Amino acid sequence: MQLDRDATYSSVLVREFDSVTPENAMKWGPVEPEKGTFNWAEADAIVAFAQAHGMKVRGHTLVWHNQLPDWLNSGTFTPAQLSAILKSHITTEVGRYAGKIYAWDVVNEVFNEDGTWRDTIWYRAFGDKFVADAFRWAHEADPQAKLYINDYNTDLANPKSDALLALVKSLKAQGVPIDGVGFQAHFDLAVDSLGDMAANLKRFTDLGVDVAITELDARIPMPADKTALAKQADFYKEAASACVSLPRCVGITVWGFTDKYSWVPYSFPSEGAATLLDADFQPKPAYRAFAEALAAAKP
Ligand code: XIL
């Protein structure tokens, strides 16, 4: 974990941010590698670090189709067994950190790009019912935590964000305890263009939920030249301005803050340079553009 290996990383984290999110340490695979055997060490350390420095913690993530433990992926379970397993996972993890995590990404990435439901272990067993169940169980385990549904490529109006909007509306109508919608905002300069993110997020706040930008980065086909870095700055600025313009946009989380440790080169091998600071922790053009847009939020 960078927190105990890299003093510069830790000091920049404390200097620049007031909230932390574990990138992987709270996912199901890392926390329960064998059924009934838990490994909380890294997640606990991140929460303790945050508390020691007066920072908040966003929890990420409880119900997802990726980074599940092998025993769950390759096991055979009846729907009743799977439901009990999911409930126990949510109750155990949310309960462990009750009062210490201000917001949880309860449900992550349930839609395909065309707005149909993603075919996952959860959807196959329960249809869409697992979403409402997950929120109810999380709420029982920590009534104070703000509960979010989170997804990517939902930052602008498109079939996927339309489906998410319809789902949130229906959950609210059923009285499901959902507080917010997370917009990952993983931009890809190779394919994405700037759009009206504020207008899209407003469709959600108009339903009476909070919104947050939860995993902001902007990856660049490598090598990153000056033009690409300037375009990247526009993406960061657009995201910050969108959030600042909406009273119910409660926060922005970046998915890594230095190119030294970004997930991008591992997951998208021809791309990189996706964060605000370079690999030596020096500000990139995006840093200044982002900071200026955020400054507009100050009263
Ligand atoms: C990524 C991590 O950054 C990587 O280290 C890991 O290998 C894969 O997951 N959407 C999410 C995050 O909700 O959990 C993902 O994080 C990035 C995409």
CSV table of C-alpha atoms in Angstrom, one decimal, residues 82-208:
chain,number,residue,atom,x,y,z
A,82,LEU,CA,-26.6,-16.4,-2.7
A,83,SER,CA,-29.0,-13.9,-1.2
A,84,ALA,CA,-27.8,-14.9,2.3
A,85,ILE,CA,-24.2,-14.6,1.2
A,86,LEU,CA,-24.8,-11.1,-0.2
A,87,LYS,CA,-26.7,-10.0,2.8
A,88,SER,CA,-24.0,-11.2,5.1
A,89,HIS,CA,-21.2,-9.5,3.1
A,90,ILE,CA,-23.0,-6.2,3.2
A,91,THR,CA,-23.9,-6.4,6.8
A,92,THR,CA,-20.4,-7.5,7.9
A,93,GLU,CA,-18.5,-4.8,5.9
A,94,VAL,CA,-20.9,-1.9,6.4
A,95,GLY,CA,-21.2,-2.9,10.1
A,96,ARG,CA,-17.5,-3.0,10.6
A,97,TYR,CA,-17.1,0.6,9.5
A,98,ALA,CA,-20.4,2.0,10.8
A,99,GLY,CA,-19.9,5.6,11.8
A,100,LYS,CA,-16.5,5.8,10.1
A,101,ILE,CA,-17.6,5.9,6.4
A,102,TYR,CA,-19.8,8.8,5.3
A,103,ALA,CA,-20.8,7.3,2.0
A,104,TRP,CA,-20.8,3.9,0.4
A,105,ASP,CA,-20.9,2.8,-3.2
A,106,VAL,CA,-23.4,0.1,-2.5
A,107,VAL,CA,-24.0,-1.0,-6.0
A,108,ASN,CA,-21.5,-0.6,-8.9
A,109,GLU,CA,-21.9,-0.8,-12.7
A,110,VAL,CA,-25.1,-2.6,-13.3
A,111,PHE,CA,-25.8,-1.4,-16.8
A,112,ASN,CA,-24.5,-2.2,-20.3
A,113,GLU,CA,-23.7,0.7,-22.6
A,114,ASP,CA,-27.1,0.4,-24.3
A,115,GLY,CA,-28.9,0.7,-21.0
A,116,THR,CA,-29.8,-3.0,-20.6
A,117,TRP,CA,-29.0,-4.8,-17.4
A,118,ARG,CA,-25.5,-6.3,-17.2
A,119,ASP,CA,-25.4,-10.1,-17.1
A,120,THR,CA,-23.8,-10.8,-13.7
A,121,ILE,CA,-23.9,-13.4,-10.9
A,122,TRP,CA,-26.4,-11.0,-9.2
A,123,TYR,CA,-28.7,-10.3,-12.1
A,124,ARG,CA,-28.8,-13.9,-13.2
A,125,ALA,CA,-29.9,-15.0,-9.7
A,126,PHE,CA,-32.3,-12.2,-8.7
A,127,GLY,CA,-33.2,-10.0,-11.7
A,128,ASP,CA,-33.0,-6.4,-10.7
A,129,LYS,CA,-34.2,-7.1,-7.1
A,130,PHE,CA,-30.7,-7.3,-5.7
A,131,VAL,CA,-30.3,-3.6,-6.0
A,132,ALA,CA,-33.2,-2.7,-3.6
A,133,ASP,CA,-32.1,-5.5,-1.2
A,134,ALA,CA,-28.5,-4.3,-1.1
A,135,PHE,CA,-29.6,-0.7,-0.3
A,136,ARG,CA,-31.9,-1.9,2.5
A,137,TRP,CA,-29.3,-4.2,4.0
A,138,ALA,CA,-26.7,-1.5,3.9
A,139,HIS,CA,-29.0,1.0,5.5
A,140,GLU,CA,-29.8,-1.4,8.4
A,141,ALA,CA,-26.1,-1.9,9.0
A,142,ASP,CA,-25.3,1.9,9.1
A,143,PRO,CA,-28.4,4.2,9.1
A,144,GLN,CA,-26.1,7.3,8.9
A,145,ALA,CA,-24.1,6.4,5.8
A,146,LYS,CA,-25.1,7.9,2.5
A,147,LEU,CA,-25.8,5.1,0.1
A,148,TYR,CA,-24.9,5.5,-3.6
A,149,ILE,CA,-25.3,3.7,-6.9
A,150,ASN,CA,-22.2,4.2,-9.1
A,151,ASP,CA,-21.4,3.7,-12.7
A,152,TYR,CA,-19.1,4.8,-15.6
A,153,ASN,CA,-20.0,6.3,-19.0
A,154,THR,CA,-23.0,7.8,-17.4
A,155,ASP,CA,-21.5,11.3,-17.1
A,156,LEU,CA,-23.4,12.6,-20.1
A,157,ALA,CA,-26.9,12.0,-21.4
A,158,ASN,CA,-26.9,8.6,-23.2
A,159,PRO,CA,-28.9,5.3,-23.1
A,160,LYS,CA,-26.9,4.1,-20.1
A,161,SER,CA,-27.5,7.2,-18.0
A,162,ASP,CA,-31.1,7.2,-19.1
A,163,ALA,CA,-31.4,3.6,-17.7
A,164,LEU,CA,-29.7,4.7,-14.5
A,165,LEU,CA,-32.0,7.7,-14.1
A,166,ALA,CA,-35.1,5.4,-14.6
A,167,LEU,CA,-33.7,3.0,-12.0
A,168,VAL,CA,-33.1,5.7,-9.4
A,169,LYS,CA,-36.6,7.1,-10.0
A,170,SER,CA,-38.1,3.7,-9.5
A,171,LEU,CA,-36.0,3.0,-6.3
A,172,LYS,CA,-37.1,6.3,-4.8
A,173,ALA,CA,-40.7,5.6,-5.7
A,174,GLN,CA,-40.4,2.2,-3.8
A,175,GLY,CA,-39.0,3.9,-0.7
A,176,VAL,CA,-35.6,2.2,-1.1
A,177,PRO,CA,-33.0,4.1,1.0
A,178,ILE,CA,-30.8,5.5,-1.8
A,179,ASP,CA,-29.1,8.8,-1.1
A,180,GLY,CA,-27.0,9.4,-4.1
A,181,VAL,CA,-25.6,8.6,-7.6
A,182,GLY,CA,-21.9,8.4,-8.3
A,183,PHE,CA,-20.5,9.3,-11.7
A,184,GLN,CA,-17.1,7.7,-12.1
A,185,ALA,CA,-16.0,10.1,-14.8
A,186,HIS,CA,-13.2,7.9,-16.3
A,187,PHE,CA,-12.6,10.0,-19.4
A,188,ASP,CA,-10.7,8.6,-22.4
A,189,LEU,CA,-9.2,11.3,-24.6
A,190,ALA,CA,-9.0,8.9,-27.5
A,191,VAL,CA,-12.8,8.6,-27.8
A,192,ASP,CA,-14.6,11.0,-25.5
A,193,SER,CA,-15.6,14.6,-26.2
A,194,LEU,CA,-16.6,17.2,-23.7
A,195,GLY,CA,-20.3,17.5,-23.2
A,196,ASP,CA,-22.8,19.1,-20.8
A,197,MET,CA,-22.1,17.1,-17.6
A,198,ALA,CA,-23.9,19.6,-15.4
A,199,ALA,CA,-27.1,19.2,-17.4
A,200,ASN,CA,-26.9,15.4,-17.1
A,201,LEU,CA,-26.2,15.4,-13.3
A,202,LYS,CA,-29.0,17.8,-12.8
A,203,ARG,CA,-31.5,15.3,-14.2
A,204,PHE,CA,-30.5,13.2,-11.1
A,205,THR,CA,-30.5,15.9,-8.5
A,206,ASP,CA,-34.0,16.8,-9.8
A,207,LEU,CA,-35.1,13.4,-8.5
A,208,GLY,CA,-34.1,14.4,-5.0
